[in-house]
XYZ file of C-alpha atoms in Angstrom:
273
model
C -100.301 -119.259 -4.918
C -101.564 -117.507 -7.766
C -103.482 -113.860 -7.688
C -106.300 -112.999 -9.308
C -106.250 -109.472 -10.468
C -108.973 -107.141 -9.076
C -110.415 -106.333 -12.272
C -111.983 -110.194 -13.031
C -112.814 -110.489 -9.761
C -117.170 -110.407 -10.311
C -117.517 -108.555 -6.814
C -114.917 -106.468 -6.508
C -115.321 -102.398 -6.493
C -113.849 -101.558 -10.063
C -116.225 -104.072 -11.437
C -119.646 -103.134 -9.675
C -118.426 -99.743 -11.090
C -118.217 -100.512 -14.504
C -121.315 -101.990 -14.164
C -123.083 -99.019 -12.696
C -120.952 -96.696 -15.572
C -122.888 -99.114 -18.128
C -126.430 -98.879 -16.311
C -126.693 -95.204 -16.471
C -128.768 -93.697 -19.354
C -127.788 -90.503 -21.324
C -130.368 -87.865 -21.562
C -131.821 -87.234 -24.633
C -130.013 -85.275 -27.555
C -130.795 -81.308 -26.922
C -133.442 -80.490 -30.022
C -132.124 -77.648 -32.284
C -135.345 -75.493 -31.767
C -135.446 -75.238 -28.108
C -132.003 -75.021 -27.864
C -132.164 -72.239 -30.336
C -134.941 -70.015 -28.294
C -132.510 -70.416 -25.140
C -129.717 -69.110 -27.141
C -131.591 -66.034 -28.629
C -133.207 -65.540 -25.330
C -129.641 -65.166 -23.553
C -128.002 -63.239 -26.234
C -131.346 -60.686 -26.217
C -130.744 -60.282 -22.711
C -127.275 -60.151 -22.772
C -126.803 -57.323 -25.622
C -129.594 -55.522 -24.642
C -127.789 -52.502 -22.757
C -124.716 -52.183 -24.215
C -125.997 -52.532 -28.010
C -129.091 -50.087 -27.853
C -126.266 -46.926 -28.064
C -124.943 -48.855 -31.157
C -128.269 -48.943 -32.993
C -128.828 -45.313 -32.018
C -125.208 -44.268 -34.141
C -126.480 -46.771 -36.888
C -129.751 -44.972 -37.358
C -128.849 -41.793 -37.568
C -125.520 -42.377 -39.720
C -128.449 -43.986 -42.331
C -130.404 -40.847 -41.865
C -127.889 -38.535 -42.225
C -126.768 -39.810 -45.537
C -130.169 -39.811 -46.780
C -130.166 -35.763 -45.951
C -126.916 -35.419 -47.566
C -128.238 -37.327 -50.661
C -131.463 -34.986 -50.401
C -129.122 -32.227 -52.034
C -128.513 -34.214 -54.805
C -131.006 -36.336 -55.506
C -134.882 -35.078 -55.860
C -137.057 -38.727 -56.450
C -137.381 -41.381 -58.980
C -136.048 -44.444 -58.832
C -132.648 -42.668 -57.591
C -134.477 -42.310 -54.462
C -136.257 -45.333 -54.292
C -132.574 -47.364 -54.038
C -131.522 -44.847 -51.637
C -133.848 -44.994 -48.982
C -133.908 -48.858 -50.001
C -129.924 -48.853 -49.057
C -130.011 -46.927 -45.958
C -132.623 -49.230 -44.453
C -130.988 -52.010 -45.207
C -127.571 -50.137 -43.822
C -129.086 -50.414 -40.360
C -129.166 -53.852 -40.946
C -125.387 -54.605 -42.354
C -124.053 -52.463 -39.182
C -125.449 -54.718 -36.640
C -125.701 -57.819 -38.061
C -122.408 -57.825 -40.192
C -119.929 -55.385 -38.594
C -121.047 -55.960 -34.519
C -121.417 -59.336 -35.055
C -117.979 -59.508 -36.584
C -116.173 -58.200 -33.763
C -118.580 -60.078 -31.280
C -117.440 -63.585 -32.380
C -113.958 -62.266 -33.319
C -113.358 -61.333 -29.245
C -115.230 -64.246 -28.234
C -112.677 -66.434 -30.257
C -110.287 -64.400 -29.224
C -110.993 -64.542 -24.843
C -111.863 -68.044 -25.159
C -115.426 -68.084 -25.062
C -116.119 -70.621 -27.734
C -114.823 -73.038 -25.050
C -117.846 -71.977 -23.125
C -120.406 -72.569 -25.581
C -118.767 -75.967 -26.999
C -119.851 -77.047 -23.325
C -123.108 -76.164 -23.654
C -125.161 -79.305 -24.868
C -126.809 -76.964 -27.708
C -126.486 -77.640 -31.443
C -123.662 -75.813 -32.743
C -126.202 -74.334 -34.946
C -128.515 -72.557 -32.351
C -125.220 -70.837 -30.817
C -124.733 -69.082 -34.586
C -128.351 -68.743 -35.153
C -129.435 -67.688 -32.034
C -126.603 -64.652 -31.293
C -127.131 -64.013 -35.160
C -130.908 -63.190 -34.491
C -130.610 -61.531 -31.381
C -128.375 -58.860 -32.891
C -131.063 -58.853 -36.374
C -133.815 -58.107 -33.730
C -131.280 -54.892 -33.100
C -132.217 -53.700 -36.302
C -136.052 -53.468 -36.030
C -136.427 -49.982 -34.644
C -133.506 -48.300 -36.486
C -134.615 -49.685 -40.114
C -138.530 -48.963 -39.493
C -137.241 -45.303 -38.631
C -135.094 -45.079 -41.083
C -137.589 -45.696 -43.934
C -139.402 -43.858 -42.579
C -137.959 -40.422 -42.367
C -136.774 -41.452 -45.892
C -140.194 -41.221 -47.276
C -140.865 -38.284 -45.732
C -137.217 -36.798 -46.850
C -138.277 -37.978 -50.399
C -141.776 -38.043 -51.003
C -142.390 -41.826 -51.238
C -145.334 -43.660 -50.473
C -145.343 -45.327 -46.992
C -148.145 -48.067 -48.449
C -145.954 -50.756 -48.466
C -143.486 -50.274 -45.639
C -144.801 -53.486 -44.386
C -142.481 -55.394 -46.934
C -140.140 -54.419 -44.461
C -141.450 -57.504 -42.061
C -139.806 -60.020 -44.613
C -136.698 -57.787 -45.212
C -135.460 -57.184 -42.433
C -135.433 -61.249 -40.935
C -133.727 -62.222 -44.145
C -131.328 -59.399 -45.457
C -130.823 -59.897 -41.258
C -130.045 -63.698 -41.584
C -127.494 -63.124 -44.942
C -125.438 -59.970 -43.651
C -125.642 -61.815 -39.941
C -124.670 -65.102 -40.784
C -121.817 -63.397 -43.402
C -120.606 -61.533 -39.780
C -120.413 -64.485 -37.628
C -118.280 -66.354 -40.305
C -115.651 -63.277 -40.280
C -115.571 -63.069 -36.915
C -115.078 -67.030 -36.365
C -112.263 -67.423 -38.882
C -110.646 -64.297 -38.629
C -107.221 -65.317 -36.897
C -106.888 -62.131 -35.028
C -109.732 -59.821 -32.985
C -108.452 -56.823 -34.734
C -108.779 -58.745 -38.369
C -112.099 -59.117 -37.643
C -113.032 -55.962 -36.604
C -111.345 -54.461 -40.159
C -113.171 -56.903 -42.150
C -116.707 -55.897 -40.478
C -116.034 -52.481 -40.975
C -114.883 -53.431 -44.658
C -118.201 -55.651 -44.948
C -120.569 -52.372 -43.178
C -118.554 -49.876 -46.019
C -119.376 -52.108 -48.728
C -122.716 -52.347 -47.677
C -122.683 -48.750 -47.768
C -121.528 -47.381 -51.532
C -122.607 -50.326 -52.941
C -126.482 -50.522 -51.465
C -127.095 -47.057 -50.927
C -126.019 -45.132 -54.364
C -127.985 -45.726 -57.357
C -126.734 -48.599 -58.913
C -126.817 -47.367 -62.589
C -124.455 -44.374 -61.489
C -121.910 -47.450 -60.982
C -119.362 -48.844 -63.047
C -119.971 -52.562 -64.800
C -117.248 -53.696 -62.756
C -118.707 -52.179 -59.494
C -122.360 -53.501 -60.741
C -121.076 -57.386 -60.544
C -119.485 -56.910 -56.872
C -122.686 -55.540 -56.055
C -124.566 -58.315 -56.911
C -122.256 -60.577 -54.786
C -123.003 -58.636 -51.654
C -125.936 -60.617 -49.546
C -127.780 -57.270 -48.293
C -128.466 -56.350 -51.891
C -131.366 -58.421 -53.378
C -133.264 -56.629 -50.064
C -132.310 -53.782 -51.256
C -133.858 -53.991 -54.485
C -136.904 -56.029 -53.306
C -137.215 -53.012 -50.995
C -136.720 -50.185 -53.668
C -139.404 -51.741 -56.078
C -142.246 -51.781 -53.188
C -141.746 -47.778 -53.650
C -143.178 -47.906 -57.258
C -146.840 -46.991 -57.745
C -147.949 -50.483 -59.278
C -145.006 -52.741 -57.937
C -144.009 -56.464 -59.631
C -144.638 -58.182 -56.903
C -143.075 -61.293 -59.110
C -139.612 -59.289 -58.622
C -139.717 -58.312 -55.265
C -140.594 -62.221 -54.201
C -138.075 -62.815 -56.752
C -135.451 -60.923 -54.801
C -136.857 -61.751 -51.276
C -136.199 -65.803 -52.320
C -132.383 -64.980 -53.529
C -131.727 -63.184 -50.161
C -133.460 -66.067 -48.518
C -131.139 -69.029 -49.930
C -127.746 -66.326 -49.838
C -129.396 -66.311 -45.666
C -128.980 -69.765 -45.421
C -126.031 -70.101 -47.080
C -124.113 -67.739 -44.897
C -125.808 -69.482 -41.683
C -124.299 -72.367 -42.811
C -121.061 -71.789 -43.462
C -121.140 -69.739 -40.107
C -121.790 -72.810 -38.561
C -119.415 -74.468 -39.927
C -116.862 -71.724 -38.895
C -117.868 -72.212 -35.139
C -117.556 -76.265 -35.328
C -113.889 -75.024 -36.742
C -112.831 -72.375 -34.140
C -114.644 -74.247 -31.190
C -112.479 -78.080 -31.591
C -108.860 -75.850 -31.686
């Protein structure tokens, strides 16, 4: 007598499985936007406490170089690019060096294999920890300027160029952090090359850059934070070109999205190994 194996049999358990397995529906794709305001929600809430000391250091570090500075420098355009720079320095020590060691530990303990659960875009997980910690920045950079314009005698007329500034020298030095941190082998590595990234940021954004040499002029112009910088600096003038500062503001913008992206890319790279 032959068998007939379970598997053909029409009403047998295995096959009214398969059959349910094949009914069932998958829910629809998770959007990138929504997913994206969950992510910055959770990272807000989650970096809240233990970040607000960090922002406090950052802010006055920027200040206190601008009173060191003071004793050298009286106004001018000298001053413009240095209260420019330590604005912006707020900006390259949360967004690039915290963020650095933030997704160097979390590659490090293992916590990519928590997010690559999460049905999210792998984009909202970068973009969404990467504006959390540029919302960090707010306070410390309005201050900052601030006190800097006060410290030198600058007009406060157009501080609110600082409202497109801040998102995208945020979203460049930010998305430039996250990619360190994600392909730095070691949590360590990526701790160095945020601090290397925030020290850049430093001599090359904050001193004039016609006291520089040529060769120090061209790195400068590779570094994300700096076309902020100068858009920044030029809203200081009496009559500013706004063509220049837009000018600068649109350079930032596509070095933003270029960094964002190949952040991304980074944490599609660390997350599958």
């Amino acid at each position: 007598m032959s068998v007939v194996p379970a598997e053909v049999l029409p009403g047998s358990a295995l096959s009214v499985a398969e059959d349910a397995v094949d009914a069932v529906e998958l829910g629809p794709r998770a959007r990138l936007w929504p997913s994206l305001a969950a992510m910055y929600r959770a990272q807000l809430s989650r970096a809240r406490v233990a970040r607000i000391p960090l922002l406090f250091v950052a802010t006055v570090q920027s200040v206190g170089i601008m009173v060191m500075m003071r004793g050298v420098v009286d106004g001018g355009g000298e001053a413009r690019s240095i209260v420019a720079g330590a604005s912006v320095l707020v900006v390259a020590f949360v967004g690039l060096n915290l963020l650095a060691q933030y997704f160097g530990q979390l590659r490090a303990g293992g916590g990519l294999d928590h997010y690559a659960t999460l049905p999210v875009p792998p984009a909202a997980v970068v973009l969404g920890a990467a504006g959390a910690y540029a919302s960090f920045t707010v306070p410390g950079t309005v201050v900052t300027a601030v006190v800097g314009c006060v410290l030198f005698g600058l007009p406060m007329a157009h501080l609110w160029v600082l409202v497109a500034v801040i998102p995208l020298a945020g979203a460049a030095l930010a998305g430039l952090g996250a990619a360190l941190g994600l392909l730095a082998p070691r949590p360590e590595l990526a701790t160095l090359l945020g601090q290397l990234g925030m020290s850049a940021a430093l001599l090359l954004g904050v001193l004039p850059a016609d006291r520089l040499p040529t060769v120090v002029q061209y790195a400068r112009d590779l570094l994300p934070s700096t076309y902020g910088v100068e858009a920044f600096a030029r809203s200081f003038g009496a009559h500013p070109d706004w063509a220049f500062v837009v000018g600068d503001l649109a350079v930032c913008a596509g070095v933003g999205v270029a960094s964002l992206a190949v952040a991304t890319w980074a944490y599609r790279r660390a997350a599958v190994r």
